[in-house]
Short mmCIF file of C-alpha atoms in Angstrom, two decimals:
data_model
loop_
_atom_site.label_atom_id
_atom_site.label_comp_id
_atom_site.label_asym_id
_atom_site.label_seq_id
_atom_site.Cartn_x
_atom_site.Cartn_y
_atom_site.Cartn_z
CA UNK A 1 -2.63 -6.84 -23.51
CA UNK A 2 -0.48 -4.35 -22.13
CA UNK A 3 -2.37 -1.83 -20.16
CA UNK A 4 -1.27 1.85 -20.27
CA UNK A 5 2.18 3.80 -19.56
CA UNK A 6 3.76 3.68 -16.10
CA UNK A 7 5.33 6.58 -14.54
CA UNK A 8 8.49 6.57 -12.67
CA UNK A 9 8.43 8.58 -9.34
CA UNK A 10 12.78 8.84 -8.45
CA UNK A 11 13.30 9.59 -4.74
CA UNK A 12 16.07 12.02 -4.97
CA UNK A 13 14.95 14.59 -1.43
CA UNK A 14 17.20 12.87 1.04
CA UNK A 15 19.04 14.84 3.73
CA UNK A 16 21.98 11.95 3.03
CA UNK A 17 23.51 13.18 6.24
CA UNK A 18 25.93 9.84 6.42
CA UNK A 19 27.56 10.85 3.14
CA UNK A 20 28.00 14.42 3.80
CA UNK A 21 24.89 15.30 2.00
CA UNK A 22 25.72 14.94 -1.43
CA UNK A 23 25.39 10.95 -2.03
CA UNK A 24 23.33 10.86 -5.40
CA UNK A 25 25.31 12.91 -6.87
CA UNK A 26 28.70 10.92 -6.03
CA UNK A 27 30.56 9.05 -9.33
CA UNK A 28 29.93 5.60 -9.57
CA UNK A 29 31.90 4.56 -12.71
CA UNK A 30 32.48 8.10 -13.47
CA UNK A 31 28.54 8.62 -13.79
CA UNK A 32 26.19 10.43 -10.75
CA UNK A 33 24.58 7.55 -8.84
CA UNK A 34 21.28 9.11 -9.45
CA UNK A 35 22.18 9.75 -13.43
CA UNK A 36 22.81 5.96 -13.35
CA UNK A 37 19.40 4.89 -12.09
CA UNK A 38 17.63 7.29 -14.53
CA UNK A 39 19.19 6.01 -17.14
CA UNK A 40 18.70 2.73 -16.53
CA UNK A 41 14.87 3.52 -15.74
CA UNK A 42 14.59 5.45 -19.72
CA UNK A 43 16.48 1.98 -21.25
CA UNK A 44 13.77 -0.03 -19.60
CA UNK A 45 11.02 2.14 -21.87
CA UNK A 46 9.61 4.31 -19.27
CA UNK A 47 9.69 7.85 -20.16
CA UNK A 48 8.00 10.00 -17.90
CA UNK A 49 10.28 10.31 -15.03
CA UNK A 50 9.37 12.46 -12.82
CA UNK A 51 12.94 13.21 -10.04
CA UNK A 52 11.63 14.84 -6.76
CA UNK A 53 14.16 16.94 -5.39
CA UNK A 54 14.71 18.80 -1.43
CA UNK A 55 18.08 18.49 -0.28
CA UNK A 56 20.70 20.17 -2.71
CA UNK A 57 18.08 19.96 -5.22
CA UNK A 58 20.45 22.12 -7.60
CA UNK A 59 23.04 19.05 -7.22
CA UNK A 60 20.72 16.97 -8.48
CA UNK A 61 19.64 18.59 -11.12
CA UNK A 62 23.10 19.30 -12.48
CA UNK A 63 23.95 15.23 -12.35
CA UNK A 64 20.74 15.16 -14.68
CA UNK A 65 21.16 18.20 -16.76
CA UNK A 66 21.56 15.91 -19.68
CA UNK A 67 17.82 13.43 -18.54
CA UNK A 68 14.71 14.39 -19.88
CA UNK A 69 12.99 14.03 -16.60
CA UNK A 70 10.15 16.52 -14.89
CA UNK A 71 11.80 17.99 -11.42
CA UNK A 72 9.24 18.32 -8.37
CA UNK A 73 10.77 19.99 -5.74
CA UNK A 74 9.61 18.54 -2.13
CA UNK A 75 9.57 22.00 0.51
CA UNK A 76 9.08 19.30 3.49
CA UNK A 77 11.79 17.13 2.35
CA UNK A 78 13.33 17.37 6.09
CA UNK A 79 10.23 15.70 7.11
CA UNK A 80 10.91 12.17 5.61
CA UNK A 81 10.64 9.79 2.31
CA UNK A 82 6.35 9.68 2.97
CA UNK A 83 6.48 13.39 1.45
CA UNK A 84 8.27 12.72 -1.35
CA UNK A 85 6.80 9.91 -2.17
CA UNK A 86 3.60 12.03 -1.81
CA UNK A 87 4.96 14.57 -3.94
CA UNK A 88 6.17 12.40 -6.97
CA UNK A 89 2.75 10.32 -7.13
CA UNK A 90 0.76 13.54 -7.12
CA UNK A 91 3.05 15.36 -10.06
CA UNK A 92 2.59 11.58 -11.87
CA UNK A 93 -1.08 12.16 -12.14
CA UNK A 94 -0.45 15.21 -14.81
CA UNK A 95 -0.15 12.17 -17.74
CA UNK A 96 -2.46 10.03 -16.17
CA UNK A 97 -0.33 6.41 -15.86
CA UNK A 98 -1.98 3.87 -15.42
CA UNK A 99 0.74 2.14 -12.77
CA UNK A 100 4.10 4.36 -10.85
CA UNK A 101 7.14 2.84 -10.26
CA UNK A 102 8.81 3.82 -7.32
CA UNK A 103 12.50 3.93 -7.60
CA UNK A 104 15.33 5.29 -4.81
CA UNK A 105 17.83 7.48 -5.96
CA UNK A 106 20.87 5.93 -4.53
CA UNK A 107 21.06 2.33 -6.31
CA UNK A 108 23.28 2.69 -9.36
CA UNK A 109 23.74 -0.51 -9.45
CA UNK A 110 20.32 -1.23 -11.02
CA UNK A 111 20.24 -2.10 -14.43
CA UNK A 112 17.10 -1.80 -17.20
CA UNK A 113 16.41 -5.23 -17.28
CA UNK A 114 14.98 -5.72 -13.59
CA UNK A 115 12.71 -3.25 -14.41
CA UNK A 116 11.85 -4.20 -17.98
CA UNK A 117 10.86 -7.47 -16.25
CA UNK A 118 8.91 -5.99 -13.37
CA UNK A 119 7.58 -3.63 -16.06
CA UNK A 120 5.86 -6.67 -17.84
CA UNK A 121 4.59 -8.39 -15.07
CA UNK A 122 2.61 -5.30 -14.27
CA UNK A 123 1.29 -4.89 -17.64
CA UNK A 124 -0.23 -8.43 -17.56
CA UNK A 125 -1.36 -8.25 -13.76
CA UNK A 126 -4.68 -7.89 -13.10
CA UNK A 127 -5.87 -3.98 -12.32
CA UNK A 128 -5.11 -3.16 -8.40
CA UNK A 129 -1.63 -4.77 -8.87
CA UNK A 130 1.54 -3.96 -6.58
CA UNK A 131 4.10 -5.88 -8.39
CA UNK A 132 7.33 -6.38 -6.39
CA UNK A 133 10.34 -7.81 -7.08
CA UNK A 134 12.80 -10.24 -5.19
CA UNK A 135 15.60 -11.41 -4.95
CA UNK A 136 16.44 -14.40 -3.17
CA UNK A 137 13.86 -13.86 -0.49
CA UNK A 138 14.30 -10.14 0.05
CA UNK A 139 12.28 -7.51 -1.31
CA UNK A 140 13.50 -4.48 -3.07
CA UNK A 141 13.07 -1.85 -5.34
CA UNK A 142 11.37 -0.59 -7.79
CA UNK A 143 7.63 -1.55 -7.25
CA UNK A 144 5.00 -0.69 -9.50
CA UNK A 145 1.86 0.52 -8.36
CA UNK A 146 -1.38 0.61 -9.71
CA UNK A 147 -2.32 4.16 -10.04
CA UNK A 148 -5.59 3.77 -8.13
CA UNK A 149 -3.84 3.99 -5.31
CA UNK A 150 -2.34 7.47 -6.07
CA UNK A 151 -4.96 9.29 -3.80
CA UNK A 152 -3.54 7.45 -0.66
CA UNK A 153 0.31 7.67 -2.14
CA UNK A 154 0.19 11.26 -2.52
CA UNK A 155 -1.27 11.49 1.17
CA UNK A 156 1.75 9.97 2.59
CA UNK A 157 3.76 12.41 5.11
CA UNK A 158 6.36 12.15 7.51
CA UNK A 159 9.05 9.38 6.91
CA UNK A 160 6.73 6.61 6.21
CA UNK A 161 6.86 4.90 2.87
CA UNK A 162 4.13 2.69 1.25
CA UNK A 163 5.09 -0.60 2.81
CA UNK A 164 1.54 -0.56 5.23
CA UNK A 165 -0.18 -0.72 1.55
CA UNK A 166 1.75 -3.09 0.60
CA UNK A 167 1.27 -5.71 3.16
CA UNK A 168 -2.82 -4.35 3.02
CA UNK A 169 -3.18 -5.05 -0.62
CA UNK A 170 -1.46 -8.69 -0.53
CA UNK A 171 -4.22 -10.60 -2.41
CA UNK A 172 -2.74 -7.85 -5.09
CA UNK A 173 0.64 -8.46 -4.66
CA UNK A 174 2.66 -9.70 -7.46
CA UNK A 175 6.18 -11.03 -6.91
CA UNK A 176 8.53 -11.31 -9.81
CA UNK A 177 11.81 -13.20 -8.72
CA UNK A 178 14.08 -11.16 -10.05
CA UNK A 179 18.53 -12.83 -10.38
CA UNK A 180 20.15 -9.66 -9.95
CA UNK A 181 21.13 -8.72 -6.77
CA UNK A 182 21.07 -5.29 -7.44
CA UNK A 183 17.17 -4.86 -7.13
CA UNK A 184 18.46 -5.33 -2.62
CA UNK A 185 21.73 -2.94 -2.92
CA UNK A 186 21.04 0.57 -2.15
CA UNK A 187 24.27 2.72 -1.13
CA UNK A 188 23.92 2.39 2.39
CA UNK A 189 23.34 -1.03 2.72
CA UNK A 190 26.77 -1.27 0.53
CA UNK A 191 28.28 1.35 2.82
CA UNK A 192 27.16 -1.04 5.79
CA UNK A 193 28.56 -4.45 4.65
CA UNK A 194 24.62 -5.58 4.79
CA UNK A 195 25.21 -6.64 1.18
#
């Protein structure tokens, strides 16, 4: 039995100081890399998306001007990914979700059905669930939280994420193998040759 609506929490505050600041917006396929992962985030049935902004937030907001997503601006978005984080989990709470999905803004290459599939897996997991999905042995993004752990995400500063809960909450860790490779490729890792 499915067990409430998830909220998606897009981390869209970077400083992006490798691609000259302005990396979600770039085209990918003529679309805004951050458009792309929004869209593929509404096709997978989520629809409260909630886009935190910092850097060039107006940027961002133009690329989306076309989304039905909430904006949350993050003022401390020079301090690191931990505050926005923080700030998207806490503006979540306003519909009360029962589970967030935390997505980066810079994978376009993610498609619905990843998260369709890591969407489902959460709905059946038991309540306290992290589901995460993986691809050939590497973890990547989005995972889905269960949202009573939104007190200690939305206490997160500085640039550290959520992995420490992660690896604290394994006995509720659920991995869904996922086949697409894109669920590992964020823009920098592509920019890199890691991928």
């Amino acid at each position: 039995m499915p067990r409430g609506d998830i909220a998606a929490v897009v981390l869209a505050a970077g400083l992006a100081r490798r691609a000259g600041g302005d990396k979600l917006t770039r085209l990918v396929d003529g679309v805004p890399m951050v458009a792309r992962v929004v869209a593929a985030i509404k096709a997978a049935g989520i629809h409260d998306v909630i886009v935190v902004t910092g850097h060039r937030a107006e940027h961002v907001e133009r690329a989306l001007e076309n989304h039905a997503v909430r904006f949350v601006f993050n003022e401390s978005y020079a301090d690191g990914m931990g505050t926005s984080l923080a700030c998207g989990v806490a503006a979540a709470a306003e519909t009360k979700p029962v589970g967030v999905l935390v997505m980066l803004g810079d994978m376009p290459w993610i498609t619905a059905q990843p998260i369709k599939d890591i969407s489902a897996a959460f709905h059946h997991a038991p309540e306290r669930s992290i589901v995460t999905p993986v691809y050939n042995g590497a973890q990547g993004h989005p995972v889905i939280f269960d949202y009573c752990y939104g007190d200690e995400l939305s206490a997160l500063g500085g640039d550290r994420g959520a992995h420490h809960i992660i690896t604290r909450e394994k006995s509720h860790q659920v991995i869904v193998d996922i086949a697409d490779s894109a669920i590992i490729k964020d823009w920098d890792s592509v920019e890199d040759g890691k991928i």
